[in-house]
mmCIF file of N, CA, C and O in Angstrom:
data_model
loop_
_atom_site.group_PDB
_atom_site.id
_atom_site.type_symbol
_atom_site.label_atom_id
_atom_site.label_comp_id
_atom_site.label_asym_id
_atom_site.label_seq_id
_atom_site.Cartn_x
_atom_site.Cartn_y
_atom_site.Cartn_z
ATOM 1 N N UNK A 1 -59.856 -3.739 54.027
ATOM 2 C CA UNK A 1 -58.576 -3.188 54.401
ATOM 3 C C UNK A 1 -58.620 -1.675 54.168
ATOM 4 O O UNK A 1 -58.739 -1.188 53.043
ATOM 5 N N UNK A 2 -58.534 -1.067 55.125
ATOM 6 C CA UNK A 2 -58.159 0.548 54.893
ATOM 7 C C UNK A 2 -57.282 1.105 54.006
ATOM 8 O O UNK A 2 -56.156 0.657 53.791
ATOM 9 N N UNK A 3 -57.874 2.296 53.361
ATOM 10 C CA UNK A 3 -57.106 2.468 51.841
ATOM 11 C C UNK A 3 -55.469 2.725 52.617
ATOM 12 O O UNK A 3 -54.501 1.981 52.456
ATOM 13 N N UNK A 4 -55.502 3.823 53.366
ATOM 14 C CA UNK A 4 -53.900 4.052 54.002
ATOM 15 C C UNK A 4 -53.045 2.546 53.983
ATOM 16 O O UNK A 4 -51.821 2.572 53.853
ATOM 17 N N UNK A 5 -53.653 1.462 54.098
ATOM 18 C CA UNK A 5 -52.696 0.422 54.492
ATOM 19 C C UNK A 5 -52.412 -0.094 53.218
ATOM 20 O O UNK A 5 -51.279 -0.548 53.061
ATOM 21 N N UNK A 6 -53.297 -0.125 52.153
ATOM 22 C CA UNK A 6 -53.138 -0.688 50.967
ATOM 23 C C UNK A 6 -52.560 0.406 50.513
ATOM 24 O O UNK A 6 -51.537 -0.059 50.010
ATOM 25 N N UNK A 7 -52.518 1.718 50.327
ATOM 26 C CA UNK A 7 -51.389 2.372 49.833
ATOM 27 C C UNK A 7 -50.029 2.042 50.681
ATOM 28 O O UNK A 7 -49.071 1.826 49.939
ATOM 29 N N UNK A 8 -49.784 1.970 51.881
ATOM 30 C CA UNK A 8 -48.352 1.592 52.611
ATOM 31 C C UNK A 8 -48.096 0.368 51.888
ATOM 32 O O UNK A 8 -47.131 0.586 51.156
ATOM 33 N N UNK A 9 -48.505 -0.812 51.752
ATOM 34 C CA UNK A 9 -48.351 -2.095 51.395
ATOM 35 C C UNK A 9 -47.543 -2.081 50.085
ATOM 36 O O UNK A 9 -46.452 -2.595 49.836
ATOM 37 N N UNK A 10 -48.562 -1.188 49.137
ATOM 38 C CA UNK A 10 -47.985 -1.317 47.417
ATOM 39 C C UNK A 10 -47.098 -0.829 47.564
ATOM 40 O O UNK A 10 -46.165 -1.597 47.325
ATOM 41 N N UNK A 11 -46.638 0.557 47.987
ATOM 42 C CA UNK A 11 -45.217 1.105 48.385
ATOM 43 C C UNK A 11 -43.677 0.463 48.647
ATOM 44 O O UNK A 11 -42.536 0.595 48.205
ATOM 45 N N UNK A 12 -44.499 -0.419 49.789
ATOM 46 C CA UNK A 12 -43.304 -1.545 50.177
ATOM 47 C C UNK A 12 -42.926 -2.536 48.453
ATOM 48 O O UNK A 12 -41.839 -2.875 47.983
ATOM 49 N N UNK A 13 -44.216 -2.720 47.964
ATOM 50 C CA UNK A 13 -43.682 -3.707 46.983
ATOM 51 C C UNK A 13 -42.610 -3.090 46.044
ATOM 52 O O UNK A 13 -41.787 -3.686 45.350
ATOM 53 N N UNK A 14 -42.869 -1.389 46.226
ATOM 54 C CA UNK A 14 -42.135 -0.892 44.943
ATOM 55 C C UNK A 14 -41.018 -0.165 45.408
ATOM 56 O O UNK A 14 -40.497 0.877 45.010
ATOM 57 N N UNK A 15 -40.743 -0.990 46.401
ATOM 58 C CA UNK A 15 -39.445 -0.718 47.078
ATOM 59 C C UNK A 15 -39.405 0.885 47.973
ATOM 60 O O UNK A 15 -38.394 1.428 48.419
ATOM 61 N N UNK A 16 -40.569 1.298 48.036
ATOM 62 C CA UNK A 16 -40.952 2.650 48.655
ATOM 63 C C UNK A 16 -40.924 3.515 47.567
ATOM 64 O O UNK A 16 -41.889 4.263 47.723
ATOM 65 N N UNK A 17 -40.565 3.696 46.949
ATOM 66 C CA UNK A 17 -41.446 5.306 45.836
ATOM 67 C C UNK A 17 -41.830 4.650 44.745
ATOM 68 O O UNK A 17 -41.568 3.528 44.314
ATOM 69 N N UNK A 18 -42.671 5.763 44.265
ATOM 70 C CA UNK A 18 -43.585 5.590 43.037
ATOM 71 C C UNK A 18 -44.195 6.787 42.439
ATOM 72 O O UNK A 18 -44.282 7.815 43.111
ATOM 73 N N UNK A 19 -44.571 6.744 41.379
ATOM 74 C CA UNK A 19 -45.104 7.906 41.095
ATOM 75 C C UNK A 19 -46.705 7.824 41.074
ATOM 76 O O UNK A 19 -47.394 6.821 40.886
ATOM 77 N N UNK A 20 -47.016 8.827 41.258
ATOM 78 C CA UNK A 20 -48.494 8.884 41.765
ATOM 79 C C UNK A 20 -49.982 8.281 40.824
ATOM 80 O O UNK A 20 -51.161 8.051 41.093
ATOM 81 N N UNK A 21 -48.992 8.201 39.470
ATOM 82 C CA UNK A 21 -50.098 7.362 38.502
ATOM 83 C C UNK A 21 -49.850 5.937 38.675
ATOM 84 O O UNK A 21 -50.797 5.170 38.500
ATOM 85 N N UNK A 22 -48.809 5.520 38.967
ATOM 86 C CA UNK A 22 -48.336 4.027 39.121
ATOM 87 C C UNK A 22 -49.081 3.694 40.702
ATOM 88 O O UNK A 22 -49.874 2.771 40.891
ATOM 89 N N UNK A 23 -48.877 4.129 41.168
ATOM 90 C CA UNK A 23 -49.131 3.695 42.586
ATOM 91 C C UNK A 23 -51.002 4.151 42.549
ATOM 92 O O UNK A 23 -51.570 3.563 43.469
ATOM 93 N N UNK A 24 -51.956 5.010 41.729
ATOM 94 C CA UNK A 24 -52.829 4.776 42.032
ATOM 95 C C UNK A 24 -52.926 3.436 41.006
ATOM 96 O O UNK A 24 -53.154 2.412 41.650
ATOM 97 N N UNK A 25 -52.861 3.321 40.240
ATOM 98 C CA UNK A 25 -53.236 2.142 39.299
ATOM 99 C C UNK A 25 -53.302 1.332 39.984
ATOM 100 O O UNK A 25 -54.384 0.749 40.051
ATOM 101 N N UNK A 26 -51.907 0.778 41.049
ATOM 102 C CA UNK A 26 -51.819 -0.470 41.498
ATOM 103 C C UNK A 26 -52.606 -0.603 42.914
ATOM 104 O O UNK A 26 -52.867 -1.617 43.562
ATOM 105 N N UNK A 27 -52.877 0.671 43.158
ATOM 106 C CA UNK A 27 -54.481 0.593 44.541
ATOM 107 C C UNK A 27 -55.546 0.584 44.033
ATOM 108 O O UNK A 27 -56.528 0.099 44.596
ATOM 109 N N UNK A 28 -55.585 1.222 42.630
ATOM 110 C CA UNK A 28 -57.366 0.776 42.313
ATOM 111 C C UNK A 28 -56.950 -0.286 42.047
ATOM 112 O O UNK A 28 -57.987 -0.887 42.329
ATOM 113 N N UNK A 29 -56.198 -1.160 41.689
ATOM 114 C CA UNK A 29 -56.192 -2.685 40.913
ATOM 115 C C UNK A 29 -57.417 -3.183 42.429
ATOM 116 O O UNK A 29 -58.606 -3.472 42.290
ATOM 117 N N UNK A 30 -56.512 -3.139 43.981
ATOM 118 C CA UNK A 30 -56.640 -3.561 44.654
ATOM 119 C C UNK A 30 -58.380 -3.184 45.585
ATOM 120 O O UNK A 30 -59.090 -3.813 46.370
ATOM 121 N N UNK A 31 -58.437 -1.841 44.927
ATOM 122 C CA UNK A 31 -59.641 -1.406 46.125
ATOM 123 C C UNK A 31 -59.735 -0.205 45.134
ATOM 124 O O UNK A 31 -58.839 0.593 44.858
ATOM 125 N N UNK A 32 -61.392 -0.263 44.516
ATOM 126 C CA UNK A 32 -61.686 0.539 43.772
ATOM 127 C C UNK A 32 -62.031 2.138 44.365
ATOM 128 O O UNK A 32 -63.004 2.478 45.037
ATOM 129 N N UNK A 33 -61.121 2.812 43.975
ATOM 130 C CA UNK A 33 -61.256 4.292 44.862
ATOM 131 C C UNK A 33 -60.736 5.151 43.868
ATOM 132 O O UNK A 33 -59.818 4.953 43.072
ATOM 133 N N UNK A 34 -61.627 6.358 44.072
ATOM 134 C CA UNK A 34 -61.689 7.927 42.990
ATOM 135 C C UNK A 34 -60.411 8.103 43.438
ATOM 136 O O UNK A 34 -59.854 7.720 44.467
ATOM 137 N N UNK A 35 -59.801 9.140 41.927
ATOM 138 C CA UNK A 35 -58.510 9.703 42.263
ATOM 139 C C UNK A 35 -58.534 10.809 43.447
ATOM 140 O O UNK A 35 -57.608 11.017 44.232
ATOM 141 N N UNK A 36 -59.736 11.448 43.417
ATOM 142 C CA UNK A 36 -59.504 12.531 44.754
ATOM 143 C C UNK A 36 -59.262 11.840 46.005
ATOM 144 O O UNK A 36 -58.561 12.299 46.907
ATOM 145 N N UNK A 37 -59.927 10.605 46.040
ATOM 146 C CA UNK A 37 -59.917 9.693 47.593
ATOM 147 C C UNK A 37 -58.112 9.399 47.860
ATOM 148 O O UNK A 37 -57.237 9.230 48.709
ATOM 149 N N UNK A 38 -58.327 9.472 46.811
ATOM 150 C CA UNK A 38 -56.464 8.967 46.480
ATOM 151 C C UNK A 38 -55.879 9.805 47.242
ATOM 152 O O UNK A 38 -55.594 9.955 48.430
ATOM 153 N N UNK A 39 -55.741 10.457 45.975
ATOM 154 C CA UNK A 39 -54.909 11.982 46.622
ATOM 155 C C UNK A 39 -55.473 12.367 48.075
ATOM 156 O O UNK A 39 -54.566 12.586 48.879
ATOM 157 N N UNK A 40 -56.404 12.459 48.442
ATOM 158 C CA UNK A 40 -56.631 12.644 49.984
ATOM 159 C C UNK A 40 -55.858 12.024 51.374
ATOM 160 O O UNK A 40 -55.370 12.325 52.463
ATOM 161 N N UNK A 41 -56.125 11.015 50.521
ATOM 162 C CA UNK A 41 -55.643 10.047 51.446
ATOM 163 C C UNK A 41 -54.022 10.258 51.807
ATOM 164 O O UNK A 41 -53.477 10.469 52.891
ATOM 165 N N UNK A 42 -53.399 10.094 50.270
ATOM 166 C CA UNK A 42 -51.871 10.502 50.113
ATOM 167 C C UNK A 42 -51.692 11.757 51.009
ATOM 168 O O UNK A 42 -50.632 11.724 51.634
ATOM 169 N N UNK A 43 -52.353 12.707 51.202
ATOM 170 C CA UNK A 43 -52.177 13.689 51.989
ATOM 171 C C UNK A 43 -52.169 13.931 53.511
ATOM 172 O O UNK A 43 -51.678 14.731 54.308
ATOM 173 N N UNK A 44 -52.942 12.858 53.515
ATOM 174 C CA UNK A 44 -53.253 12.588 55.153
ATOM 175 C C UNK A 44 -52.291 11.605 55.685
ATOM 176 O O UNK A 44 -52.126 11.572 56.904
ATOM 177 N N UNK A 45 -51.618 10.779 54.900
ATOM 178 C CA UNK A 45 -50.488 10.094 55.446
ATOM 179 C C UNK A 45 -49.492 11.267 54.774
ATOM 180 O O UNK A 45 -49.408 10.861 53.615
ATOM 181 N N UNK A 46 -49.042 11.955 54.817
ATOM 182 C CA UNK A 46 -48.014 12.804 54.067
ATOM 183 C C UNK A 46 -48.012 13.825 56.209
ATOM 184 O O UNK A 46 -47.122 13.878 57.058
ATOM 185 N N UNK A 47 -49.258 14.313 56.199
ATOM 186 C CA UNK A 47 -49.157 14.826 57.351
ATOM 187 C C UNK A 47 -49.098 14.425 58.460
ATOM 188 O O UNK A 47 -48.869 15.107 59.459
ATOM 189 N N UNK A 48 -49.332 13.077 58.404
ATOM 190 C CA UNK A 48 -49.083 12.023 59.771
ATOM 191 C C UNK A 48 -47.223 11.430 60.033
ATOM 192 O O UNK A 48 -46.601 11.163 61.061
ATOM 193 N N UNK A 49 -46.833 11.416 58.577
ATOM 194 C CA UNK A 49 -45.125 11.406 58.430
ATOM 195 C C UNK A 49 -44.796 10.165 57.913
ATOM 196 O O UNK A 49 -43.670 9.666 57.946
ATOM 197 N N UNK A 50 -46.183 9.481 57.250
ATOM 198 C CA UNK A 50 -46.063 7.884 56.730
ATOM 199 C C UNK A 50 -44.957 8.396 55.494
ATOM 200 O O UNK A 50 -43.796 7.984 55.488
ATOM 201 N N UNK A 51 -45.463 9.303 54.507
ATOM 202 C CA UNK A 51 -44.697 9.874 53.348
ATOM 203 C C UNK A 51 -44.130 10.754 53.072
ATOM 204 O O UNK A 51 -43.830 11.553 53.959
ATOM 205 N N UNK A 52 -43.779 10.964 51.861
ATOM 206 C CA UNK A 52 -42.934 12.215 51.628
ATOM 207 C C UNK A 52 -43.522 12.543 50.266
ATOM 208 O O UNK A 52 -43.972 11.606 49.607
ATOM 209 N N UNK A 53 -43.557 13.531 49.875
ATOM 210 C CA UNK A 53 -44.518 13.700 48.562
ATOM 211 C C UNK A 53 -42.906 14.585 47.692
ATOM 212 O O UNK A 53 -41.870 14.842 48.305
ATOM 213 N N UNK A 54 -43.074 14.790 46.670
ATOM 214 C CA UNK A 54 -42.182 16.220 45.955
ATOM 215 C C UNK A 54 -42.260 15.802 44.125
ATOM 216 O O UNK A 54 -42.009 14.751 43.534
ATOM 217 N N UNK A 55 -42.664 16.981 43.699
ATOM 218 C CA UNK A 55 -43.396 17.523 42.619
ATOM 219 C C UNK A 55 -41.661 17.166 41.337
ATOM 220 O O UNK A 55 -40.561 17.714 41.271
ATOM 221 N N UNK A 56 -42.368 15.902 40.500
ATOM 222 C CA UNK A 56 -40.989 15.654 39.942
ATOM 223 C C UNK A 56 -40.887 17.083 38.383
ATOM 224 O O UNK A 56 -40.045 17.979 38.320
ATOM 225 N N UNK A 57 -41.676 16.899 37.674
ATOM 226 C CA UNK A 57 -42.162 18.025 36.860
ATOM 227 C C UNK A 57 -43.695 17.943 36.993
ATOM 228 O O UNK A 57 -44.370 17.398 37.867
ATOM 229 N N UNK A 58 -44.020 18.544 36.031
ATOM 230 C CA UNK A 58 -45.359 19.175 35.595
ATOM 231 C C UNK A 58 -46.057 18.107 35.803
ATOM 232 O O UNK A 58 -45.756 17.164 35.071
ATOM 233 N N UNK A 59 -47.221 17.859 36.853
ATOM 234 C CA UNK A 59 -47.887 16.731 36.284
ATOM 235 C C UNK A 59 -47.537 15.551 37.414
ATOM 236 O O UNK A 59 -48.341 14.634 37.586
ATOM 237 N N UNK A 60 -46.785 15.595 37.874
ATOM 238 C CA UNK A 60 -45.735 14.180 37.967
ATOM 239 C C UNK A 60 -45.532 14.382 39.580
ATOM 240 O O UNK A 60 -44.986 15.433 39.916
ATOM 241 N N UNK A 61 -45.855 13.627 40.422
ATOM 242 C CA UNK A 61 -45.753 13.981 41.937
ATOM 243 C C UNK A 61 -45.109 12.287 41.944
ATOM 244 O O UNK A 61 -45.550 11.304 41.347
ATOM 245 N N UNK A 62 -43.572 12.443 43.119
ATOM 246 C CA UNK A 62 -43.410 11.400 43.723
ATOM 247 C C UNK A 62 -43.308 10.999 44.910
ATOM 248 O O UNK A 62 -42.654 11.685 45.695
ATOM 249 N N UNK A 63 -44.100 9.446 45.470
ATOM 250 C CA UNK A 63 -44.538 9.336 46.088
ATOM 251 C C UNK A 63 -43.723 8.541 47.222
ATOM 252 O O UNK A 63 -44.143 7.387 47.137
ATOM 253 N N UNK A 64 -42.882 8.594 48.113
ATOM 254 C CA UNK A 64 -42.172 7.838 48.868
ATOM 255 C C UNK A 64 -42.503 7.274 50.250
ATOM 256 O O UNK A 64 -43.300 8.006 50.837
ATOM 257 N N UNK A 65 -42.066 5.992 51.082
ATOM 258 C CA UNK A 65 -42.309 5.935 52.109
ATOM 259 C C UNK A 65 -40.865 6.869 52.877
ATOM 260 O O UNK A 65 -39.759 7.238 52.483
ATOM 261 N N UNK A 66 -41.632 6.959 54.127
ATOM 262 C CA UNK A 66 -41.161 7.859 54.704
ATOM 263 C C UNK A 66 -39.993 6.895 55.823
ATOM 264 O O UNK A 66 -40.302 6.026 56.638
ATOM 265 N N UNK A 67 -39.118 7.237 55.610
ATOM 266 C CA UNK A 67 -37.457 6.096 56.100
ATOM 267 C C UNK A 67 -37.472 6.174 57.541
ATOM 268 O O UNK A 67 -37.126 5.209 58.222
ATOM 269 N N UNK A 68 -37.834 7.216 58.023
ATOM 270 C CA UNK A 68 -38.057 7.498 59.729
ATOM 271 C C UNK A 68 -39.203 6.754 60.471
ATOM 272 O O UNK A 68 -39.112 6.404 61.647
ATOM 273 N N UNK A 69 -40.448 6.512 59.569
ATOM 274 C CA UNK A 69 -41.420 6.358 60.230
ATOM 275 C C UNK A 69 -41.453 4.964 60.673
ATOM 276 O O UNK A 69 -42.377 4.561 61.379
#
């Protein structure tokens, strides 16, 4: 399964947002992948309009599905 879909999937479970340590945890649970693959990835659906990203504090990025798409 393509990481993009298994990140969309866990999303849905968590009712669409998450924060970016929770939501990788629960994709490596699923499909063992580096945090940069992560974050890459998160970025590339961020520019396609799957998500919405925004910086909660220091450290702390949250991660939403995107309500339009």
């Amino acid at each position: 399964m393509p990481l993009q879909e298994i990140i969309y999937r866990v999303l849905q479970l968590k009712n669409g947002i998450s924060t970016d340590k929770e939501l990788y945890e629960a994709v490596n649970n699923a499909a063992e992948v580096s945090y940069s693959e992560f974050l890459k990835t998160i970025m590339k659906m961020e520019l396609y309009g799957l998500l919405k990203t925004s910086l909660i504090k220091e450290d702390v990025l949250s991660i939403e599905l995107n309500k339009e798409s």
